Tab-separated table of C-alpha atoms in Angstrom:
chain	number	residue	atom	x	y	z
A	1	GLN	CA	0.153	0.179	-0.042
A	2	SER	CA	1.352	3.216	-1.154
A	3	ALA	CA	1.610	6.426	0.491
A	4	LEU	CA	-1.342	9.521	-0.298
A	5	THR	CA	0.171	11.533	-1.895
A	6	GLN	CA	0.926	15.352	-0.853
A	7	PRO	CA	2.288	18.471	-1.284
A	8	ALA	CA	5.234	18.909	0.890
A	9	SER	CA	4.804	22.621	1.856
A	10	VAL	CA	1.544	25.246	1.346
A	11	SER	CA	1.630	28.945	2.667
A	12	GLY	CA	-0.500	32.028	3.704
A	13	SER	CA	-1.181	34.758	6.163
A	14	PRO	CA	-2.615	35.303	8.301
A	15	GLY	CA	-6.623	35.219	8.227
A	16	GLN	CA	-5.948	33.314	4.720
A	17	SER	CA	-7.573	30.113	3.337
A	18	ILE	CA	-6.064	27.389	2.017
A	19	THR	CA	-6.039	24.021	1.072
A	20	ILE	CA	-4.086	20.673	1.415
A	21	SER	CA	-5.059	17.903	-0.983
A	22	CYS	CA	-4.459	14.376	-1.036
A	23	THR	CA	-4.202	11.890	-3.498
A	24	GLY	CA	-4.791	8.855	-3.412
A	25	THR	CA	-6.829	5.652	-5.619
A	26	SER	CA	-9.566	3.655	-5.450
A	27	ARG	CA	-8.519	1.218	-3.421
A	28	ASP	CA	-8.473	4.185	-0.010
A	29	ILE	CA	-9.726	7.737	-0.497
A	30	GLY	CA	-11.244	6.743	-4.043
A	31	GLY	CA	-13.609	3.573	-1.879
A	32	ASN	CA	-14.595	4.691	1.308
A	33	ASN	CA	-15.418	8.222	3.176
A	34	TYR	CA	-13.269	6.732	5.895
A	35	VAL	CA	-10.686	9.993	5.831
A	36	SER	CA	-9.129	12.081	8.193
A	37	TRP	CA	-6.475	14.674	9.081
A	38	TYR	CA	-4.487	15.469	11.238
A	39	GLN	CA	-1.974	18.364	12.889
A	40	GLN	CA	1.170	17.771	14.393
A	41	HIS	CA	3.553	21.029	15.839
A	42	PRO	CA	7.195	19.713	16.428
A	43	GLY	CA	7.936	17.440	18.705
A	44	LYS	CA	5.013	16.814	19.337
A	45	ALA	CA	2.051	13.723	18.602
A	46	PRO	CA	-0.370	14.627	16.030
A	47	LYS	CA	-3.928	15.590	16.611
A	48	LEU	CA	-7.288	14.741	14.949
A	49	MET	CA	-8.701	17.480	13.077
A	50	ILE	CA	-11.302	15.838	11.018
A	51	PHE	CA	-12.963	12.538	10.664
A	52	ASP	CA	-14.810	10.442	8.337
A	53	VAL	CA	-14.121	13.490	5.730
A	54	SER	CA	-15.362	15.883	6.645
A	55	TYR	CA	-16.550	15.476	10.056
A	56	ARG	CA	-15.185	17.416	13.111
A	57	PRO	CA	-14.311	15.918	16.489
A	58	SER	CA	-15.261	18.026	19.497
A	59	GLY	CA	-13.584	21.140	20.104
A	60	VAL	CA	-11.664	21.824	16.955
A	61	SER	CA	-11.655	24.439	15.523
A	62	SER	CA	-14.892	24.791	12.785
A	63	ARG	CA	-12.234	27.274	10.783
A	64	PHE	CA	-10.969	23.587	9.811
A	65	SER	CA	-13.284	21.925	7.035
A	66	GLY	CA	-12.482	18.244	4.640
A	67	SER	CA	-14.259	17.260	1.855
A	68	LYS	CA	-13.634	14.430	-1.061
A	69	SER	CA	-13.499	14.291	-5.044
A	70	GLY	CA	-13.439	10.907	-6.582
A	71	ASN	CA	-9.929	10.099	-5.141
A	72	THR	CA	-8.151	13.068	-4.190
A	73	ALA	CA	-9.597	14.737	-0.308
A	74	SER	CA	-8.865	18.370	1.271
A	75	LEU	CA	-8.241	19.872	3.836
A	76	THR	CA	-9.268	23.762	3.521
A	77	ILE	CA	-8.220	26.108	6.825
A	78	SER	CA	-9.755	29.091	7.181
A	79	GLY	CA	-8.811	33.030	8.672
A	80	LEU	CA	-5.048	31.504	8.720
A	81	GLN	CA	-4.398	32.037	12.074
A	82	ALA	CA	-0.160	31.707	13.599
A	83	GLU	CA	-1.152	28.955	15.570
A	84	ASP	CA	-2.103	27.039	12.471
A	85	GLU	CA	1.398	26.364	11.850
A	86	ALA	CA	2.491	22.678	11.655
A	87	ASP	CA	2.575	19.522	9.518
A	88	TYR	CA	-0.350	18.438	8.440
A	89	PHE	CA	-1.226	14.198	7.401
A	90	CYS	CA	-3.855	12.843	5.979
A	91	SER	CA	-5.181	9.445	5.805
A	92	SER	CA	-7.767	7.553	4.384
A	93	TYR	CA	-9.007	3.269	5.320
A	94	THR	CA	-8.259	0.752	2.348
A	95	SER	CA	-9.599	-2.232	0.766
A	96	SER	CA	-6.748	-3.936	2.481
A	97	PHE	CA	-8.447	-3.560	5.492
A	98	THR	CA	-5.441	-1.263	6.836
A	99	LEU	CA	-4.956	2.095	7.213
A	100	VAL	CA	-2.491	4.406	5.091
A	101	PHE	CA	-1.383	8.102	6.092
A	102	GLY	CA	-0.467	10.689	3.052
A	103	GLY	CA	3.588	11.662	2.942
A	104	GLY	CA	2.872	15.246	5.210
A	105	THR	CA	2.845	18.242	4.357
A	106	LYS	CA	4.385	21.846	6.127
A	107	LEU	CA	2.346	24.256	6.824
A	108	THR	CA	4.012	28.188	6.684
A	109	VAL	CA	2.450	30.899	8.080
A	110	LEU	CA	3.574	34.439	6.082
B	1	GLN	CA	-9.928	11.753	30.436
B	2	VAL	CA	-8.217	8.723	28.479
B	3	GLN	CA	-4.616	8.630	28.314
B	4	LEU	CA	-2.395	6.301	26.355
B	5	VAL	CA	1.471	6.623	28.146
B	6	GLN	CA	4.260	4.880	26.497
B	7	SER	CA	7.361	2.407	27.900
B	8	GLY	CA	11.080	5.422	27.306
B	9	ALA	CA	13.029	5.340	24.777
B	10	GLU	CA	15.383	2.420	23.957
B	11	MET	CA	19.006	1.855	22.008
B	12	LYS	CA	19.073	-1.563	20.184
B	13	LYS	CA	21.579	-3.409	18.078
B	14	PRO	CA	20.405	-4.925	14.170
B	15	GLY	CA	18.612	-8.259	14.140
B	16	SER	CA	17.346	-7.152	17.786
B	17	SER	CA	13.588	-6.838	18.629
B	18	LEU	CA	12.175	-4.541	20.306
B	19	LYS	CA	9.176	-4.346	22.629
B	20	VAL	CA	6.793	-0.978	23.024
B	21	SER	CA	4.461	-0.629	25.585
B	22	CYS	CA	1.097	1.743	25.792
B	23	THR	CA	-0.893	1.268	28.928
B	24	ALA	CA	-4.395	3.625	29.143
B	25	SER	CA	-6.230	5.354	32.010
B	26	GLY	CA	-9.325	6.709	32.156
B	27	GLY	CA	-11.844	4.890	29.912
B	28	THR	CA	-12.882	1.154	29.367
B	29	PHE	CA	-8.763	-0.871	27.732
B	30	SER	CA	-11.586	-4.004	26.433
B	31	THR	CA	-13.537	-1.616	24.203
B	32	TYR	CA	-10.370	0.949	22.732
B	33	ALA	CA	-9.017	-0.761	19.261
B	34	ILE	CA	-5.389	0.206	19.168
B	35	SER	CA	-2.889	1.042	16.383
B	36	TRP	CA	0.758	1.418	16.436
B	37	VAL	CA	1.863	4.243	14.431
B	38	ARG	CA	5.580	5.337	13.823
B	39	GLN	CA	7.464	8.030	12.298
B	40	ALA	CA	11.325	8.002	10.259
B	41	PRO	CA	13.276	11.428	12.050
B	42	GLY	CA	11.963	14.368	9.638
B	43	GLN	CA	9.931	11.654	7.463
B	44	GLY	CA	5.470	11.212	7.760
B	45	LEU	CA	3.447	8.487	9.962
B	46	GLU	CA	3.568	5.061	8.620
B	47	TRP	CA	0.918	2.615	10.259
B	48	MET	CA	2.172	-0.278	11.333
B	49	GLY	CA	-1.435	-2.988	12.427
B	50	GLY	CA	-4.203	-2.246	14.938
B	51	ILE	CA	-7.216	-3.537	15.404
B	52	ILE	CA	-10.244	-2.705	13.179
B	53	PRO	CA	-13.412	-3.413	15.033
B	54	VAL	CA	-14.842	-4.678	12.439
B	55	PHE	CA	-13.138	-7.191	12.756
B	56	GLY	CA	-13.572	-7.902	16.377
B	57	PHE	CA	-10.601	-7.207	18.580
B	58	GLU	CA	-8.689	-10.384	18.758
B	59	THR	CA	-6.986	-10.092	15.578
B	60	PRO	CA	-5.340	-7.343	14.582
B	61	HIS	CA	-4.524	-6.211	11.499
B	62	TYR	CA	-0.981	-5.833	10.002
B	63	ALA	CA	-0.090	-4.103	7.360
B	64	GLN	CA	1.640	-5.876	4.770
B	65	LYS	CA	5.531	-3.903	4.514
B	66	PHE	CA	5.815	-5.725	8.475
B	67	GLN	CA	3.915	-8.341	8.128
B	68	GLY	CA	6.193	-11.196	9.102
B	69	ARG	CA	8.189	-8.787	12.033
B	70	VAL	CA	5.607	-6.782	13.853
B	71	THR	CA	3.313	-8.498	16.385
B	72	ILE	CA	0.836	-6.433	18.419
B	73	THR	CA	-0.920	-7.871	21.746
B	74	ALA	CA	-3.143	-6.664	24.813
B	75	ASP	CA	-3.177	-7.393	28.303
B	76	GLU	CA	-6.382	-5.725	29.691
B	77	ALA	CA	-5.320	-7.049	33.047
B	78	VAL	CA	-3.000	-4.031	33.497
B	79	SER	CA	-4.849	-2.014	30.763
B	80	THR	CA	-1.814	-1.874	28.375
B	81	ALA	CA	-1.109	-2.923	24.030
B	82	TYR	CA	2.620	-3.457	23.394
B	83	LEU	CA	3.969	-3.474	19.821
B	84	VAL	CA	7.243	-6.549	19.186
B	85	LEU	CA	8.972	-5.173	16.232
B	86	SER	CA	11.327	-8.026	14.904
B	87	SER	CA	14.485	-8.428	13.066
B	88	LEU	CA	15.846	-4.742	13.389
B	89	ARG	CA	17.334	-2.377	10.722
B	90	SER	CA	18.573	1.431	11.380
B	91	GLU	CA	15.377	2.070	8.394
B	92	ASP	CA	13.371	1.373	11.751
B	93	THR	CA	14.723	3.546	13.758
B	94	ALA	CA	11.974	6.088	14.641
B	95	VAL	CA	8.836	7.519	16.540
B	96	TYR	CA	6.767	4.904	17.592
B	97	TYR	CA	3.048	5.769	18.994
B	98	CYS	CA	-0.192	3.979	20.297
B	99	ALA	CA	-3.131	5.225	18.846
B	100	LYS	CA	-6.149	5.144	20.041
B	101	MET	CA	-9.741	4.922	17.738
B	102	TYR	CA	-12.060	7.650	17.862
B	103	TYR	CA	-15.266	5.762	18.860
B	104	GLU	CA	-19.188	7.626	19.367
B	105	VAL	CA	-21.195	6.004	21.537
B	106	SER	CA	-24.050	6.898	18.475
B	107	THR	CA	-22.340	6.393	15.557
B	108	GLY	CA	-19.411	3.897	16.710
B	109	TYR	CA	-15.923	3.639	15.791
B	110	HIS	CA	-13.987	5.484	12.869
B	111	ASP	CA	-11.249	4.870	11.645
B	112	ALA	CA	-9.702	7.472	12.766
B	113	PHE	CA	-7.326	8.316	15.864
B	114	ASP	CA	-8.486	10.747	18.883
B	115	ILE	CA	-5.976	10.068	21.903
B	116	TRP	CA	-2.128	9.231	20.874
B	117	GLY	CA	0.510	8.221	23.324
B	118	GLN	CA	3.236	10.775	23.999
B	119	GLY	CA	5.955	8.410	21.583
B	120	THR	CA	9.442	5.858	22.024
B	121	MET	CA	11.975	7.041	20.286
B	122	VAL	CA	13.622	3.699	19.309
B	123	THR	CA	17.226	4.154	17.820
B	124	VAL	CA	18.568	1.462	15.886
B	125	SER	CA	22.079	1.535	15.291
B	126	SER	CA	25.070	-1.198	16.055
């Protein structure tokens, strides 16, 4: 199972919106609605931001939203804030009854 | 408040085996679907294996890459999950995390991880 494909880096200014893509195949993202997104600050454990493509766990800001089209999922962060600067990882359930992560995207808030 | 606390950092020789523990507190361990995820220095997250609830809690599923080299077990009596990785090589140097699958009473289990351990740094070097 190959890792999902994410851009290595994205950037945006405070207050702007950015979108991070996550591309897989019909065996993972395209085959189910079990895509999740994680935020990871340096030296910390990942934090769940989105599950089941577009649902936020309790306590996660509404500035974070998720969507999916075909084999590509997306995470959008609106109203960028300095504390959003972190690495972001997508994940998907697969047809092999396993889970696979993306390579990660470094978000820089300019 | 559910917490997962992992065992401490390890230094291992190539060819040896590793055992990392993950002890849960603050909830009902028997309902936790625990997975293990690792992260090599400066790299992304990699799912190694874990419990997929749709198949029950008895048999973990493993990523194909680790088949035959990894074993995941749990001891309910002490609320602890274990990861054993054998035939270690330098490429296994990483931070190893345990993580609990997200569960909601109304909707059940979701294929996402809401609680993570603090991570265990494993260095494999001769």
